[in-house]
Coordinates of C-alpha atoms in Angstrom, one line a residue:
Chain A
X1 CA 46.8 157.3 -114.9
X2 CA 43.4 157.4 -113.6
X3 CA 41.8 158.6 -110.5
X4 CA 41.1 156.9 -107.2
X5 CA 39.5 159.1 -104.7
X6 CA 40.1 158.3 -101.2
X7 CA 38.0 160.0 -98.6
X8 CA 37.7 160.3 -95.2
X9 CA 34.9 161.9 -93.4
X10 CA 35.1 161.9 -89.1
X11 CA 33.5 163.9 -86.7
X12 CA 29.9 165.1 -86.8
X13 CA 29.3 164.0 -89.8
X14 CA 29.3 160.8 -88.7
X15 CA 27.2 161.5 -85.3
X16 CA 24.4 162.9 -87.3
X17 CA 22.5 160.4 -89.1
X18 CA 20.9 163.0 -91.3
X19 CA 24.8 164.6 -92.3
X20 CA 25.3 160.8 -92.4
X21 CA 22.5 160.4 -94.9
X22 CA 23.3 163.2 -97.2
X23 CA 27.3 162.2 -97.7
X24 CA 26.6 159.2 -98.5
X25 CA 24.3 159.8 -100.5
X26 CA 26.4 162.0 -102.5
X27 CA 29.4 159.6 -102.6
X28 CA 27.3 157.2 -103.6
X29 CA 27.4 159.3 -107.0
X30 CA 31.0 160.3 -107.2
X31 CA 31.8 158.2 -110.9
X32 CA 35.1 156.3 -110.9
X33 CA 37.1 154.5 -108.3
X34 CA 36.6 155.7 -105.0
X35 CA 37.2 154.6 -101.4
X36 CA 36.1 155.6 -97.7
X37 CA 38.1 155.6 -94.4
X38 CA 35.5 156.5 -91.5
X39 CA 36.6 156.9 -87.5
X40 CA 33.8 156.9 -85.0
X41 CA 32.2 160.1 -83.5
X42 CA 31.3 160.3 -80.1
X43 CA 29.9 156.5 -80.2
X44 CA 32.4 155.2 -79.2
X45 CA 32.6 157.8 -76.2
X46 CA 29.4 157.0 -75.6
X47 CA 29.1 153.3 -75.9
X48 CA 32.2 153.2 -72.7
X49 CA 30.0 155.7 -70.6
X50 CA 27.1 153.3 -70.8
X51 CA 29.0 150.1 -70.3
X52 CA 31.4 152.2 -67.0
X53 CA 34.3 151.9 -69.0
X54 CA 36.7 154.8 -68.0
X55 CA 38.3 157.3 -70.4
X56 CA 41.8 157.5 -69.6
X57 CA 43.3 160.1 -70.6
X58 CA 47.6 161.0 -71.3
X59 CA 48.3 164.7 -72.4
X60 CA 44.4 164.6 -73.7
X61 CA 45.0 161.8 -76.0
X62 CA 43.6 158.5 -75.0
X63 CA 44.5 155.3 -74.0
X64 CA 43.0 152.6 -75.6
X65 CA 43.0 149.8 -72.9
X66 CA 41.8 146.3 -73.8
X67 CA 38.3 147.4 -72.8
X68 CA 37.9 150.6 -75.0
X69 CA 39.4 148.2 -77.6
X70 CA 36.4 146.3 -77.4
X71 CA 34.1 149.0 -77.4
X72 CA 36.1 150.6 -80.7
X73 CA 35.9 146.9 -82.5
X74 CA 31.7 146.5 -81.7
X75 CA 31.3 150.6 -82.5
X76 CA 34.0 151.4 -85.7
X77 CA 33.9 147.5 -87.3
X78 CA 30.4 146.6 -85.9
X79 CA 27.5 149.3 -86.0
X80 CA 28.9 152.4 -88.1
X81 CA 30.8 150.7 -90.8
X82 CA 27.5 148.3 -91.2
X83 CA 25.3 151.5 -91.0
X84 CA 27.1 153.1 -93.8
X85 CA 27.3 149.4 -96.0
X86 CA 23.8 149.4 -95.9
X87 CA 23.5 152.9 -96.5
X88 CA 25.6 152.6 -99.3
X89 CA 23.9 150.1 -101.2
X90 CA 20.8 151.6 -100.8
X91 CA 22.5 154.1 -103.0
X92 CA 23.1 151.5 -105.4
X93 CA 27.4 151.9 -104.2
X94 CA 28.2 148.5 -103.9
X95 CA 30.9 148.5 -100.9
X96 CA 32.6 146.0 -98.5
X97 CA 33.7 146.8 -94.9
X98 CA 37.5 146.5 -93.8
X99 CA 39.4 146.6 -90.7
X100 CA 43.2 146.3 -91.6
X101 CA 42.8 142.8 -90.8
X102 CA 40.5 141.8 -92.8
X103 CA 42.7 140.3 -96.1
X104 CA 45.8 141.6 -94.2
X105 CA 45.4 144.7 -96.1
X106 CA 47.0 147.1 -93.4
X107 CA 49.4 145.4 -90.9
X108 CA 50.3 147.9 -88.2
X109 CA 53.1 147.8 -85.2
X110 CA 51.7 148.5 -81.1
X111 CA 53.2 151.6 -80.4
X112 CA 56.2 151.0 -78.2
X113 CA 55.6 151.8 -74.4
X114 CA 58.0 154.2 -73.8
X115 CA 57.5 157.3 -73.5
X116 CA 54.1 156.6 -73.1
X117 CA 52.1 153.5 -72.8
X118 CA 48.8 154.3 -75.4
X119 CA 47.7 150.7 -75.4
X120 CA 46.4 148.7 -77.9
X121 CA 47.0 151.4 -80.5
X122 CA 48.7 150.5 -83.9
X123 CA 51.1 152.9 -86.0
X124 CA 50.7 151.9 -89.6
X125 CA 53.8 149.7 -91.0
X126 CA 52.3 147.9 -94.5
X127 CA 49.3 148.4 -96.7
X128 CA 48.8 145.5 -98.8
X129 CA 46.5 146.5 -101.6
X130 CA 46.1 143.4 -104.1
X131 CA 42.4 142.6 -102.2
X132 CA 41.6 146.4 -102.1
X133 CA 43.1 146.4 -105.8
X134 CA 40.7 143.8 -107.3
X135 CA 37.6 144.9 -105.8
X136 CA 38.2 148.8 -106.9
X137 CA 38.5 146.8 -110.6
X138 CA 35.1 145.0 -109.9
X139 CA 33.3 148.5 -109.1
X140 CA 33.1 147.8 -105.3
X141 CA 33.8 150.5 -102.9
X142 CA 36.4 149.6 -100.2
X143 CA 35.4 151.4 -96.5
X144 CA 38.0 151.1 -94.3
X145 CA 37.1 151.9 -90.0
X146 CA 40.0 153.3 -87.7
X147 CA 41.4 149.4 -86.7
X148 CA 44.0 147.5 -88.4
X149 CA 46.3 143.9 -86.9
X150 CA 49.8 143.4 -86.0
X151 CA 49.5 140.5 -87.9
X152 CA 50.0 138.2 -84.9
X153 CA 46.1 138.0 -84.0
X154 CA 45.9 141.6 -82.1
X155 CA 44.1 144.4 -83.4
X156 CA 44.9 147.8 -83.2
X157 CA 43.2 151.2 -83.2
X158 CA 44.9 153.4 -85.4
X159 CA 44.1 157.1 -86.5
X160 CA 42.1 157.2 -89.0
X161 CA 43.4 159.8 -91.0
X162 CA 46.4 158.0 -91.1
X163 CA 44.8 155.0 -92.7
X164 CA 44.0 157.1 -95.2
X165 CA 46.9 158.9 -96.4
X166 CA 49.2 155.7 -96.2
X167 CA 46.7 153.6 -98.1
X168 CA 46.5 156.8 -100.5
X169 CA 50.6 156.7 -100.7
X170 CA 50.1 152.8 -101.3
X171 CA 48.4 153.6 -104.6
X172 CA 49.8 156.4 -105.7
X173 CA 52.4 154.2 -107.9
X174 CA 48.2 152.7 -109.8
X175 CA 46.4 155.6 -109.9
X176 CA 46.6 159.4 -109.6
X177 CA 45.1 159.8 -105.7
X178 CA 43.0 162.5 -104.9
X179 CA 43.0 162.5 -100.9
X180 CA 39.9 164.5 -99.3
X181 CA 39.9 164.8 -95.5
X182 CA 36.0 165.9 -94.9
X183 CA 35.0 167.6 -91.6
X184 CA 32.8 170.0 -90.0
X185 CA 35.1 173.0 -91.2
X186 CA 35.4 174.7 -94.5
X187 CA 39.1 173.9 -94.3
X188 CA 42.6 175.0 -92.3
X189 CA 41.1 178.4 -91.0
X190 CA 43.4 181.6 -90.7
X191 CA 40.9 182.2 -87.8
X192 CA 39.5 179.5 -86.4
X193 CA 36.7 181.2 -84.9
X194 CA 35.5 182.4 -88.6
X195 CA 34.5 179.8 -91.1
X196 CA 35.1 182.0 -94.1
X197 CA 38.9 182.5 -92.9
X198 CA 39.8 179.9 -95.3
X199 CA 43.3 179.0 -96.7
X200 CA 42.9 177.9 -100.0
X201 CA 46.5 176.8 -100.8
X202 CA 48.9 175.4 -98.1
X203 CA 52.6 174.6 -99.3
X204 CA 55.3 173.6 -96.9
X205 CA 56.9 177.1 -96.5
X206 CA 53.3 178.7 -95.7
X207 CA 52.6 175.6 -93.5
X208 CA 56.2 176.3 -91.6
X209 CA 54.8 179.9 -91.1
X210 CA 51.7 178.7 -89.4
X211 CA 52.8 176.4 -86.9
X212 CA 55.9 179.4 -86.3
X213 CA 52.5 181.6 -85.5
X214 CA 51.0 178.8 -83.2
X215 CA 47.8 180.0 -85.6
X216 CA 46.5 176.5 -86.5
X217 CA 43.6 174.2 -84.3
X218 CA 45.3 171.8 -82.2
X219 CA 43.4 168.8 -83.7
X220 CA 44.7 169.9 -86.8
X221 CA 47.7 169.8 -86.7
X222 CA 48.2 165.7 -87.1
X223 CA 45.7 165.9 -89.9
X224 CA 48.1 168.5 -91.5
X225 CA 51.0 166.0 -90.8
X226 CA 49.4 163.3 -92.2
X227 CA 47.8 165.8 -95.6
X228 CA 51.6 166.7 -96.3
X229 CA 53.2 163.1 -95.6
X230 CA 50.8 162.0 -98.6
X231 CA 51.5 164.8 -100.9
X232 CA 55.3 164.2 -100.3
X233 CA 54.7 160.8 -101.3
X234 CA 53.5 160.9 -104.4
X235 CA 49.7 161.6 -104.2
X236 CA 48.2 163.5 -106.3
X237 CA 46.0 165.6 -104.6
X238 CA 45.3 166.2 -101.0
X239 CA 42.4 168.8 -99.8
X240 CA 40.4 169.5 -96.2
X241 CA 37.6 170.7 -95.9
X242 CA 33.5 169.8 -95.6
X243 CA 32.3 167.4 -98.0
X244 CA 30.8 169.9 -99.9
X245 CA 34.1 170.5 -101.5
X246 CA 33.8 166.8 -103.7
X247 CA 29.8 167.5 -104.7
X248 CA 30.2 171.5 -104.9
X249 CA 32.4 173.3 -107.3
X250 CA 31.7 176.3 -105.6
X251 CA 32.4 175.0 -102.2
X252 CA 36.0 176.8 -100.4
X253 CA 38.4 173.9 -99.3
X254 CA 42.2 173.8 -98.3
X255 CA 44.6 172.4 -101.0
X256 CA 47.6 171.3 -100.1
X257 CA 50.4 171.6 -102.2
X258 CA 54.3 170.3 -102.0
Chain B
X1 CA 34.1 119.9 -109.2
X2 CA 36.4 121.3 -106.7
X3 CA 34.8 120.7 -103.0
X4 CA 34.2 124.0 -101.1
X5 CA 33.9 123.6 -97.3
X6 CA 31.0 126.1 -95.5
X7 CA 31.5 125.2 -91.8
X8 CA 29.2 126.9 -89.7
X9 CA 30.2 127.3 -85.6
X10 CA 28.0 128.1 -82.8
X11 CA 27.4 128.2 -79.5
X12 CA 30.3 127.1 -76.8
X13 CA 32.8 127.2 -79.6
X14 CA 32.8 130.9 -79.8
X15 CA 31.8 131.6 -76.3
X16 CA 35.0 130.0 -75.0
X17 CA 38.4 131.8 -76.5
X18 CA 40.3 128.6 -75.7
X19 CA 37.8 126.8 -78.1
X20 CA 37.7 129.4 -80.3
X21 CA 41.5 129.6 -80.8
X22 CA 42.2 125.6 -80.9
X23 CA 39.5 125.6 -83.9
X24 CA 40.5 128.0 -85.9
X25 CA 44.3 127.0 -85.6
X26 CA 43.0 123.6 -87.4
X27 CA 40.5 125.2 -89.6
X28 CA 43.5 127.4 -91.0
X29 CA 45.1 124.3 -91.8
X30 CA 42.1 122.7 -93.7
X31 CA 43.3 122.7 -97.5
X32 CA 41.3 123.8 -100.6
X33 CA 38.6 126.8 -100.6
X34 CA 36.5 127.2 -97.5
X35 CA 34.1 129.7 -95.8
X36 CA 33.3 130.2 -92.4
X37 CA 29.8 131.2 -91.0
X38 CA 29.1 132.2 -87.4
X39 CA 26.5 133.3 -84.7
X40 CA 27.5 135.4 -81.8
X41 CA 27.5 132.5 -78.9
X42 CA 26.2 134.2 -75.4
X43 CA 28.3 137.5 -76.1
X44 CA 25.4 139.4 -77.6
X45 CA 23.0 139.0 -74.5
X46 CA 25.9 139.4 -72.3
X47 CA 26.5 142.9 -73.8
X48 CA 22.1 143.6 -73.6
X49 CA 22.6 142.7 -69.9
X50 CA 25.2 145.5 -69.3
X51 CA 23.7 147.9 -71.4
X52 CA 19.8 146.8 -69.8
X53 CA 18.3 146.5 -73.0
X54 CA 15.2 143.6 -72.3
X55 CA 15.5 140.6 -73.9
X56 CA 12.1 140.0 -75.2
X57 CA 11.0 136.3 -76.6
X58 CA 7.7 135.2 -77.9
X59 CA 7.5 131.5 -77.4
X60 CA 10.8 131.3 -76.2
X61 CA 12.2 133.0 -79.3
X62 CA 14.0 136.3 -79.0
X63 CA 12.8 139.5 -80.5
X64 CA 14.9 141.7 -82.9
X65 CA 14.0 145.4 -81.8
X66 CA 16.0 148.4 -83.1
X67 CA 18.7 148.0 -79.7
X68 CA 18.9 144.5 -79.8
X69 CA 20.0 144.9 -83.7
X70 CA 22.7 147.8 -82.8
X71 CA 23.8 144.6 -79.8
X72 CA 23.7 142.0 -82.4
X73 CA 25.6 144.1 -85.6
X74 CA 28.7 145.0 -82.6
X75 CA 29.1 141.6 -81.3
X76 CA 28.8 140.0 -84.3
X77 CA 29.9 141.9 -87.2
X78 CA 32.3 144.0 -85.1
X79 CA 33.4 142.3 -81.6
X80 CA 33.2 138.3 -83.0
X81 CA 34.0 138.7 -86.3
X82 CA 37.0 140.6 -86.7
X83 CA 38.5 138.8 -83.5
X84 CA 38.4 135.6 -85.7
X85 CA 39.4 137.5 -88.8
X86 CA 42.7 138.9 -86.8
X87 CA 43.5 135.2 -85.5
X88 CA 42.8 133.8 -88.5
X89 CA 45.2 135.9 -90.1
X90 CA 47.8 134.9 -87.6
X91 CA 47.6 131.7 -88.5
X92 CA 48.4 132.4 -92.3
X93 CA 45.0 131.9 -93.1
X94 CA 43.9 135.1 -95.5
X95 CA 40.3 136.1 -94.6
X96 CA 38.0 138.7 -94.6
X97 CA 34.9 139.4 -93.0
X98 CA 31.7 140.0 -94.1
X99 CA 28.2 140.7 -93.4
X100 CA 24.9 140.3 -95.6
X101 CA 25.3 143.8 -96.7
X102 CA 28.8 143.7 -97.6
X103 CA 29.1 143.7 -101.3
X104 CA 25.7 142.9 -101.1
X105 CA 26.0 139.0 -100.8
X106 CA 22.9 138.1 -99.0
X107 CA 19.6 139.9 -99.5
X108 CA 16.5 139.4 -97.0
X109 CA 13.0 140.0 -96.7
X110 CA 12.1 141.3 -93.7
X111 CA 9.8 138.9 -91.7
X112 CA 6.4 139.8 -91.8
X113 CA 4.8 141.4 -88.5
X114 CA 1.9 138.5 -89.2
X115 CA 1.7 136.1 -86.7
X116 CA 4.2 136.8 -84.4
X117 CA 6.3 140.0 -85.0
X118 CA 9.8 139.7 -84.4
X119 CA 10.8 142.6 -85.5
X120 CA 14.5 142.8 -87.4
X121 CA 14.8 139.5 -88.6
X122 CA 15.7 138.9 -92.1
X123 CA 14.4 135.5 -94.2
X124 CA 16.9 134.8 -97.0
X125 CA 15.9 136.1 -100.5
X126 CA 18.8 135.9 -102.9
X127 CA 22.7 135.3 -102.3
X128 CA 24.6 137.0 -104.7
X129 CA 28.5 134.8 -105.6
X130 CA 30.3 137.1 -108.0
X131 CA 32.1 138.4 -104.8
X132 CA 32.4 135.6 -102.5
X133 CA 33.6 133.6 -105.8
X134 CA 36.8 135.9 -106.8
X135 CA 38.1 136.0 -103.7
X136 CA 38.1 132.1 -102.9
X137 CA 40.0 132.3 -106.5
X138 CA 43.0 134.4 -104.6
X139 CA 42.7 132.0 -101.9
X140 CA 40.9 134.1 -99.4
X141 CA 38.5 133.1 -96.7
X142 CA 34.8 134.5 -96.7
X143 CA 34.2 135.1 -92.5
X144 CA 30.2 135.6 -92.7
X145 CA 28.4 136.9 -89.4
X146 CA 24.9 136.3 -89.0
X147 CA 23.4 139.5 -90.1
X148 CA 21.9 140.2 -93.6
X149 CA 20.4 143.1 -95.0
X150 CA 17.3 144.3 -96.8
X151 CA 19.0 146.7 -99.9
X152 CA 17.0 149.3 -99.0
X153 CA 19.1 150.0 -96.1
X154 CA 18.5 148.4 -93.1
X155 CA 20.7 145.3 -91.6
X156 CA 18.4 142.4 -90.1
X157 CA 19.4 139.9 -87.9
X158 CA 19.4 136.4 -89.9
X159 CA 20.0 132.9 -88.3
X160 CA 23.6 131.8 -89.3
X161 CA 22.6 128.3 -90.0
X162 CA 20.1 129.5 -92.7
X163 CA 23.0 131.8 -93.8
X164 CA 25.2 128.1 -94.1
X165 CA 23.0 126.5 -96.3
X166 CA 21.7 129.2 -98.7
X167 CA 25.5 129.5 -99.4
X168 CA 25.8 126.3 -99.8
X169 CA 22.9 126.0 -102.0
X170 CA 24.2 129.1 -104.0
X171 CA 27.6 127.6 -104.9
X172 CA 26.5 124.4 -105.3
X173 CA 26.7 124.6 -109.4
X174 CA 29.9 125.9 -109.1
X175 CA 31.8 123.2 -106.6
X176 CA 31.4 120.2 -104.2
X177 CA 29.7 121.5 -101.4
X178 CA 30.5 120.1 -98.2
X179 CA 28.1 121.9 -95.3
X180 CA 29.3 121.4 -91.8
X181 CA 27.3 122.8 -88.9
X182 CA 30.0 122.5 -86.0
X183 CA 28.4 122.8 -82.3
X184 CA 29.4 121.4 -79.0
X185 CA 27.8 118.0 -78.9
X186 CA 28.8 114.9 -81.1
X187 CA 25.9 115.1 -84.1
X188 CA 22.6 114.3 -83.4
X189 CA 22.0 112.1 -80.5
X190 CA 19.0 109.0 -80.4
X191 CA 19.2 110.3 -76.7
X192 CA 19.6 113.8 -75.9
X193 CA 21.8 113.1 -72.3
X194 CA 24.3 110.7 -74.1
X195 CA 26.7 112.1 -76.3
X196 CA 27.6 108.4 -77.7
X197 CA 24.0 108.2 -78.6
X198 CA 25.2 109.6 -82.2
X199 CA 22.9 109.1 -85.5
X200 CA 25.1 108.1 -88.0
X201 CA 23.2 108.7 -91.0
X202 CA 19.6 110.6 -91.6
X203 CA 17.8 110.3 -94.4
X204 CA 14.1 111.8 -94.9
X205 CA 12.7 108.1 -93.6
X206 CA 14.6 108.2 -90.5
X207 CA 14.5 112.3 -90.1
X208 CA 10.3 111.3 -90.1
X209 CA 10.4 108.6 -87.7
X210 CA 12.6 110.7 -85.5
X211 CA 9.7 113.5 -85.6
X212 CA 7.3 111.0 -84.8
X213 CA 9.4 110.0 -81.9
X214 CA 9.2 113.5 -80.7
X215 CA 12.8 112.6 -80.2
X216 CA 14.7 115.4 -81.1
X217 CA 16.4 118.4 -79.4
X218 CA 14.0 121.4 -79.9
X219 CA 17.2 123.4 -80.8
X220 CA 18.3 120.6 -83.5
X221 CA 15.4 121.1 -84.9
X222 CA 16.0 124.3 -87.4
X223 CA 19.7 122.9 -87.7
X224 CA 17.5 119.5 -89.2
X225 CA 15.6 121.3 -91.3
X226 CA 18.2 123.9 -92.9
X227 CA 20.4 120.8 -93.2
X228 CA 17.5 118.9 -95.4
X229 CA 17.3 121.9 -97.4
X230 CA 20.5 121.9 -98.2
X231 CA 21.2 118.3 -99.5
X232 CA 17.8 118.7 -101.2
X233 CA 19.5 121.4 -103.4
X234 CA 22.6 120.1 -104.9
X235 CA 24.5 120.3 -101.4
X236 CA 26.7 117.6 -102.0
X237 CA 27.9 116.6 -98.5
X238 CA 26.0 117.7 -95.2
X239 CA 27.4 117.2 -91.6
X240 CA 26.3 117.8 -87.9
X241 CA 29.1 117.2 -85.1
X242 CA 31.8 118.7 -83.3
X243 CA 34.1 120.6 -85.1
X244 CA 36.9 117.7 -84.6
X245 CA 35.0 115.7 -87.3
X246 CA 36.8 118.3 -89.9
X247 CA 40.3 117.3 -88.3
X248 CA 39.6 113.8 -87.0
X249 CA 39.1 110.8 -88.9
X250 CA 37.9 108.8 -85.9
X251 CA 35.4 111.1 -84.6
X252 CA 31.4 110.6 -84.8
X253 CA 29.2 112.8 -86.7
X254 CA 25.8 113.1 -88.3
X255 CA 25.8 112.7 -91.9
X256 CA 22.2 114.1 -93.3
X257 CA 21.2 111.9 -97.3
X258 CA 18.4 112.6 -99.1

């Protein structure tokens, strides 16, 4: 089968228009079928700050009121995923935004209010990937933002790097998926202090070890979740680490293996 | 030929959700290939206002700086767009949204700074199909916003009814096109306070002596003149009105000949 990469870059890379700039730049010249899943930054933080809208916060995860909603539609649909369509075909990599709505292509269910109420947030039930499917064949580049629909005219905001290990699992049966989560980090760190503490291979009995350890970054861990869900299903390849790791041979990364 | 429907909506239509939702619950229904365009209605300068960004005008027309294009690309590429793309989808209708810049559909020169400079405004150059065209084949519903961009990177705000009839235009050697600019009053009116005052037909004889008269609504007036464009190219059909003379035999319009 061939390869689809499916990549998803968050965090500073996305705040920094120069990072920004030089990712896309390089995926612009990654050969063969590819696709991007992006989340926000801090715009969105800051976008609700300047309009007064208030963070709320449950066991520091946030709610996402009708409100922020908004602000996550206009920031995520609106200004970054145009910013990097541009961007992109600047680079001569023709691409087309996405929200899960858009074509239906990832239909998600609100999260159930009970035990807590997260608001308008979606947890992924179907990707449909005929649309996605027939662009990939035309040479266009799919980039998917953090939203998808319940299919009965809400959106939803749903985690991005959800979005893209389930649309990774959804075309595992096509192609052989290569799944790259891209951050500021080198990959899952031994020590998260030291950027050179590395793991380079991460299976499910080594992974069992780490959490027994309480060793690994609390904001990694539903990355981790979401890296081994997709390797257990089928894809072909999932890795973490900074972008570097698709341009660089010589770049350290995390693999993770089943 | 097949007949494609462009229907272009504005102003009060997407300002109101009531309005919003009652037209695209009969648009859904509207058989054959179609494409929607559509400005932003009052939300973009009601998000400017929160946010104090100035809304500059020369001559009563509204500049484009760098702000007022992050404003426009949330509200209408992100906030606008992907509400009507998620409703749409409700109602069966498979869409997906797009901007200038997606797949690269509509390319724009930025105006020049010479006379007046209003900054990030693009003026159509080329409208690519191939895209557009495969995805009306799989029965799915081009959503355009009103933003284009320059391929070399940077978005520019484009008026939507331009947007209309260069699409038009474009696919007018592959179908029937029927252009429909959709606003709130009844087509053009012989008398600007009377809504019954409808025109029923404008050719280039009448759309002269209605200069001459000095008789037209100042905002009519680009709508006119894109909408003469239009049928001068191959536009088969062109149509000003509410949107109820899609759905409504009975209702008045404005049908433009050339």
């Amino acid at each position: 089968m061939k390869a689809l990469k499916i990549i998803k870059i968050g965090g500073s890379i996305i705040d920094q228009p120069d990072a920004l700039d030089d990712f896309l730049s390089e995926f612009s010249k990654l050969e063969g079928p590819k696709l991007l899943v992006h989340g926000g930054g801090k715009l969105a933080t800051d976008l609700a700050e300047k309009l007064n809208v208030e963070v709320k916060l449950v066991d520091g995860r946030r709610i996402t009121d009708i409100n922020t909603l908004d602000i996550i539609t206009m920031v995520y649909a609106g200004k970054v995923n145009k910013k990097i369509i541009s961007k992109l075909q600047r680079n001569h990599c023709n691409s087309i935004g996405f929200t899960g709505a858009d074509s239906n292509t990832i239909v998600s269910d609100k999260r159930p209010e009970k035990p807590v109420d997260f608001g308008y947030v979606g947890d992924i039930k179907h990707v449909n990937i005929e649309t996605i499917q027939l662009l990939l064949k035309q040479h266009i580049t799919p980039v998917f933002c953090a939203i998808t629909h319940d299919g009965n005219g809400q959106l939803l905001n749903t985690n991005a790097d959800t979005i893209a290990s389930e649309i990774a699992i959804a075309f595992s049966e096509l192609y052989n998926v290569e799944l790259y989560y891209c951050f500021e980090k080198s990959g899952v760190l031994q020590n998260v202090e030291n950027d050179n503490s590395v793991i380079k291979n991460i299976d499910k009995n080594s992974y069992a070890k780490l959490l027994g350890q309480n060793n690994i970054a609390a904001g990694m861990l539903p990355k981790l979740a979401n890296a081994f869900h997709a390797i257990n299903n089928q894809v072909h390849k999932v890795c973490i680490g900074k972008p570097e790791m698709l341009f660089n041979k010589n770049s350290k990364f995390t693999t993770i293996q089943n």
